[in-house]
C-alpha cells in the first residue's frame, strides 16, 4: 500500500513575493530528493493552511490522514522519519512517543479514513 505525502508548493510561509522558489517549493524539492521506497511525494498547489507556513498532508487508503504545518526544507529528514513511521502502521496512527517532534507539535488536522462509519 502506497503512502502519499502531498506538499503544498505555493506556501510562502510569510515571506514576501520575490525571485526564486517559495518556501513550499523548496520543501517539496527537499522531500522529493529524500523520497524512498514506501511513499510518494506529490506536489499540490494549495492545502488551505496558508496562515500555518509550509504544509504537508500524509495519507494512504484505509488510514487516517494528517495535515502538518509550520514546516520548512530544513525539516525534510524529520518529515521522512515520520512518513516512514506512518507507512509502518496499519491504520496510520503512530504512537505519540514514536512520532518525530514536529509531528507531535505541528499537527493541524487528523481526518478519518474514507468509508468509515461512526
PDB file of C-alpha atoms in Angstrom:
ATOM      1  CA  UNK A   1       0.000   0.000   0.000  1.00  0.00           C
ATOM      2  CA  UNK A   2       1.499   3.299  -1.069  1.00  0.00           C
ATOM      3  CA  UNK A   3       1.628   6.250   1.269  1.00  0.00           C
ATOM      4  CA  UNK A   4       1.259   9.668  -0.347  1.00  0.00           C
ATOM      5  CA  UNK A   5       2.883  12.799   1.004  1.00  0.00           C
ATOM      6  CA  UNK A   6       1.217  15.874  -0.506  1.00  0.00           C
ATOM      7  CA  UNK A   7       3.360  19.015  -0.289  1.00  0.00           C
ATOM      8  CA  UNK A   8       1.945  22.493  -0.829  1.00  0.00           C
ATOM      9  CA  UNK A   9       4.256  24.099  -3.363  1.00  0.00           C
ATOM     10  CA  UNK A  10       2.644  27.547  -3.142  1.00  0.00           C
ATOM     11  CA  UNK A  11       3.185  28.094   0.603  1.00  0.00           C
ATOM     12  CA  UNK A  12       5.067  31.341   1.187  1.00  0.00           C
ATOM     13  CA  UNK A  13       5.483  30.912   4.967  1.00  0.00           C
ATOM     14  CA  UNK A  14       5.136  34.659   5.429  1.00  0.00           C
ATOM     15  CA  UNK A  15       7.951  35.506   3.014  1.00  0.00           C
ATOM     16  CA  UNK A  16       7.373  38.392   0.599  1.00  0.00           C
ATOM     17  CA  UNK A  17       6.943  37.636  -3.082  1.00  0.00           C
ATOM     18  CA  UNK A  18      10.338  37.703  -4.724  1.00  0.00           C
ATOM     19  CA  UNK A  19      12.707  35.910  -7.031  1.00  0.00           C
ATOM     20  CA  UNK A  20      13.427  32.236  -6.589  1.00  0.00           C
ATOM     21  CA  UNK A  21      11.299  29.381  -5.316  1.00  0.00           C
ATOM     22  CA  UNK A  22       8.867  29.971  -2.460  1.00  0.00           C
ATOM     23  CA  UNK A  23       9.359  28.039   0.811  1.00  0.00           C
ATOM     24  CA  UNK A  24       6.748  25.424  -0.159  1.00  0.00           C
ATOM     25  CA  UNK A  25       8.558  24.674  -3.409  1.00  0.00           C
ATOM     26  CA  UNK A  26      11.854  24.391  -1.514  1.00  0.00           C
ATOM     27  CA  UNK A  27      10.215  21.965   0.939  1.00  0.00           C
ATOM     28  CA  UNK A  28       8.845  19.900  -1.949  1.00  0.00           C
ATOM     29  CA  UNK A  29      12.283  19.749  -3.610  1.00  0.00           C
ATOM     30  CA  UNK A  30      13.932  18.620  -0.360  1.00  0.00           C
ATOM     31  CA  UNK A  31      11.309  15.918   0.239  1.00  0.00           C
ATOM     32  CA  UNK A  32      11.376  14.722  -3.373  1.00  0.00           C
ATOM     33  CA  UNK A  33      15.160  14.331  -3.084  1.00  0.00           C
ATOM     34  CA  UNK A  34      14.763  12.399   0.184  1.00  0.00           C
ATOM     35  CA  UNK A  35      11.912  10.176  -1.056  1.00  0.00           C
ATOM     36  CA  UNK A  36      12.481   6.437  -0.729  1.00  0.00           C
ATOM     37  CA  UNK A  37      10.525   3.204  -1.119  1.00  0.00           C
ATOM     38  CA  UNK A  38       7.304   3.208   0.842  1.00  0.00           C
ATOM     39  CA  UNK A  39       5.954   6.626  -0.058  1.00  0.00           C
ATOM     40  CA  UNK A  40       5.420   9.024  -2.926  1.00  0.00           C
ATOM     41  CA  UNK A  41       5.851  12.802  -2.802  1.00  0.00           C
ATOM     42  CA  UNK A  42       3.149  14.675  -4.724  1.00  0.00           C
ATOM     43  CA  UNK A  43       3.131  18.468  -5.250  1.00  0.00           C
ATOM     44  CA  UNK A  44      -0.169  20.295  -4.745  1.00  0.00           C
ATOM     45  CA  UNK A  45      -0.944  23.946  -5.293  1.00  0.00           C
ATOM     46  CA  UNK A  46      -2.719  24.628  -2.010  1.00  0.00           C
ATOM     47  CA  UNK A  47      -3.661  22.806   1.187  1.00  0.00           C
ATOM     48  CA  UNK A  48      -5.576  25.835   2.555  1.00  0.00           C
ATOM     49  CA  UNK A  49      -3.256  26.164   5.536  1.00  0.00           C
ATOM     50  CA  UNK A  50      -1.842  29.487   4.388  1.00  0.00           C
ATOM     51  CA  UNK A  51      -1.533  31.010   7.856  1.00  0.00           C
ATOM     52  CA  UNK A  52       0.397  27.951   9.064  1.00  0.00           C
ATOM     53  CA  UNK A  53       3.510  28.237   6.902  1.00  0.00           C
ATOM     54  CA  UNK A  54       4.550  25.317   4.719  1.00  0.00           C
ATOM     55  CA  UNK A  55       2.078  22.453   4.924  1.00  0.00           C
ATOM     56  CA  UNK A  56       2.002  18.765   4.062  1.00  0.00           C
ATOM     57  CA  UNK A  57      -0.720  16.103   4.102  1.00  0.00           C
ATOM     58  CA  UNK A  58       0.059  12.454   4.773  1.00  0.00           C
ATOM     59  CA  UNK A  59      -2.439   9.874   3.533  1.00  0.00           C
ATOM     60  CA  UNK A  60      -2.949   6.261   2.466  1.00  0.00           C
ATOM     61  CA  UNK A  61      -6.025   4.164   1.646  1.00  0.00           C
ATOM     62  CA  UNK A  62      -7.768   2.927   4.798  1.00  0.00           C
ATOM     63  CA  UNK A  63      -5.624   5.066   7.099  1.00  0.00           C
ATOM     64  CA  UNK A  64      -6.076   8.310   8.981  1.00  0.00           C
ATOM     65  CA  UNK A  65      -4.880  11.390   7.094  1.00  0.00           C
ATOM     66  CA  UNK A  66      -2.747  14.002   8.849  1.00  0.00           C
ATOM     67  CA  UNK A  67      -2.067  17.616   7.903  1.00  0.00           C
ATOM     68  CA  UNK A  68       1.038  19.284   9.344  1.00  0.00           C
ATOM     69  CA  UNK A  69       2.146  22.905   9.120  1.00  0.00           C
ATOM     70  CA  UNK A  70       4.898  25.316  10.091  1.00  0.00           C
ATOM     71  CA  UNK A  71       7.462  23.214   8.216  1.00  0.00           C
ATOM     72  CA  UNK A  72      10.498  24.095   6.127  1.00  0.00           C
ATOM     73  CA  UNK A  73      13.002  22.417   3.824  1.00  0.00           C
ATOM     74  CA  UNK A  74      15.370  22.025   6.792  1.00  0.00           C
ATOM     75  CA  UNK A  75      12.775  19.625   8.329  1.00  0.00           C
ATOM     76  CA  UNK A  76      12.964  17.131   5.446  1.00  0.00           C
ATOM     77  CA  UNK A  77      14.840  14.385   7.344  1.00  0.00           C
ATOM     78  CA  UNK A  78      12.458  14.554  10.313  1.00  0.00           C
ATOM     79  CA  UNK A  79       9.433  14.556   7.982  1.00  0.00           C
ATOM     80  CA  UNK A  80      10.744  11.467   6.157  1.00  0.00           C
ATOM     81  CA  UNK A  81      11.206   9.741   9.518  1.00  0.00           C
ATOM     82  CA  UNK A  82       7.573  10.497  10.362  1.00  0.00           C
ATOM     83  CA  UNK A  83       6.325   9.344   6.974  1.00  0.00           C
ATOM     84  CA  UNK A  84       8.152   6.024   7.328  1.00  0.00           C
ATOM     85  CA  UNK A  85       6.681   5.530  10.817  1.00  0.00           C
ATOM     86  CA  UNK A  86       3.224   6.247   9.364  1.00  0.00           C
ATOM     87  CA  UNK A  87       3.859   3.800   6.493  1.00  0.00           C
ATOM     88  CA  UNK A  88       4.688   1.061   9.003  1.00  0.00           C
ATOM     89  CA  UNK A  89       1.234   1.289  10.619  1.00  0.00           C
ATOM     90  CA  UNK A  90      -1.954  -0.469   9.638  1.00  0.00           C
ATOM     91  CA  UNK A  91      -4.262   2.462  10.406  1.00  0.00           C
ATOM     92  CA  UNK A  92      -1.959   5.497  10.145  1.00  0.00           C
ATOM     93  CA  UNK A  93      -1.864   6.112  13.879  1.00  0.00           C
ATOM     94  CA  UNK A  94       1.739   6.250  15.080  1.00  0.00           C
ATOM     95  CA  UNK A  95       2.047   6.058  18.891  1.00  0.00           C
ATOM     96  CA  UNK A  96       2.687   9.534  20.329  1.00  0.00           C
ATOM     97  CA  UNK A  97       6.205   8.823  21.632  1.00  0.00           C
ATOM     98  CA  UNK A  98       7.260   7.282  18.306  1.00  0.00           C
ATOM     99  CA  UNK A  99       6.344  10.374  16.274  1.00  0.00           C
ATOM    100  CA  UNK A 100       9.019  12.905  15.351  1.00  0.00           C
ATOM    101  CA  UNK A 101       8.733  16.029  17.479  1.00  0.00           C
ATOM    102  CA  UNK A 102       7.459  18.160  14.594  1.00  0.00           C
ATOM    103  CA  UNK A 103       4.617  15.673  14.039  1.00  0.00           C
ATOM    104  CA  UNK A 104       3.695  15.906  17.739  1.00  0.00           C
ATOM    105  CA  UNK A 105       3.683  19.697  17.863  1.00  0.00           C
ATOM    106  CA  UNK A 106       2.715  20.834  14.372  1.00  0.00           C
ATOM    107  CA  UNK A 107      -0.350  18.777  13.546  1.00  0.00           C
ATOM    108  CA  UNK A 108      -3.126  20.882  12.016  1.00  0.00           C
ATOM    109  CA  UNK A 109      -5.728  18.173  11.362  1.00  0.00           C
ATOM    110  CA  UNK A 110      -6.421  14.466  11.633  1.00  0.00           C
ATOM    111  CA  UNK A 111      -9.015  13.141   9.184  1.00  0.00           C
ATOM    112  CA  UNK A 112     -10.624   9.692   9.466  1.00  0.00           C
ATOM    113  CA  UNK A 113     -10.255   7.146   6.689  1.00  0.00           C
ATOM    114  CA  UNK A 114     -12.922   7.362   3.996  1.00  0.00           C
ATOM    115  CA  UNK A 115     -15.683   4.810   4.192  1.00  0.00           C
ATOM    116  CA  UNK A 116     -15.534   4.693   7.996  1.00  0.00           C
ATOM    117  CA  UNK A 117     -18.800   4.866   9.911  1.00  0.00           C
ATOM    118  CA  UNK A 118     -19.141   6.229  13.428  1.00  0.00           C
TER     119      UNK A 118
END
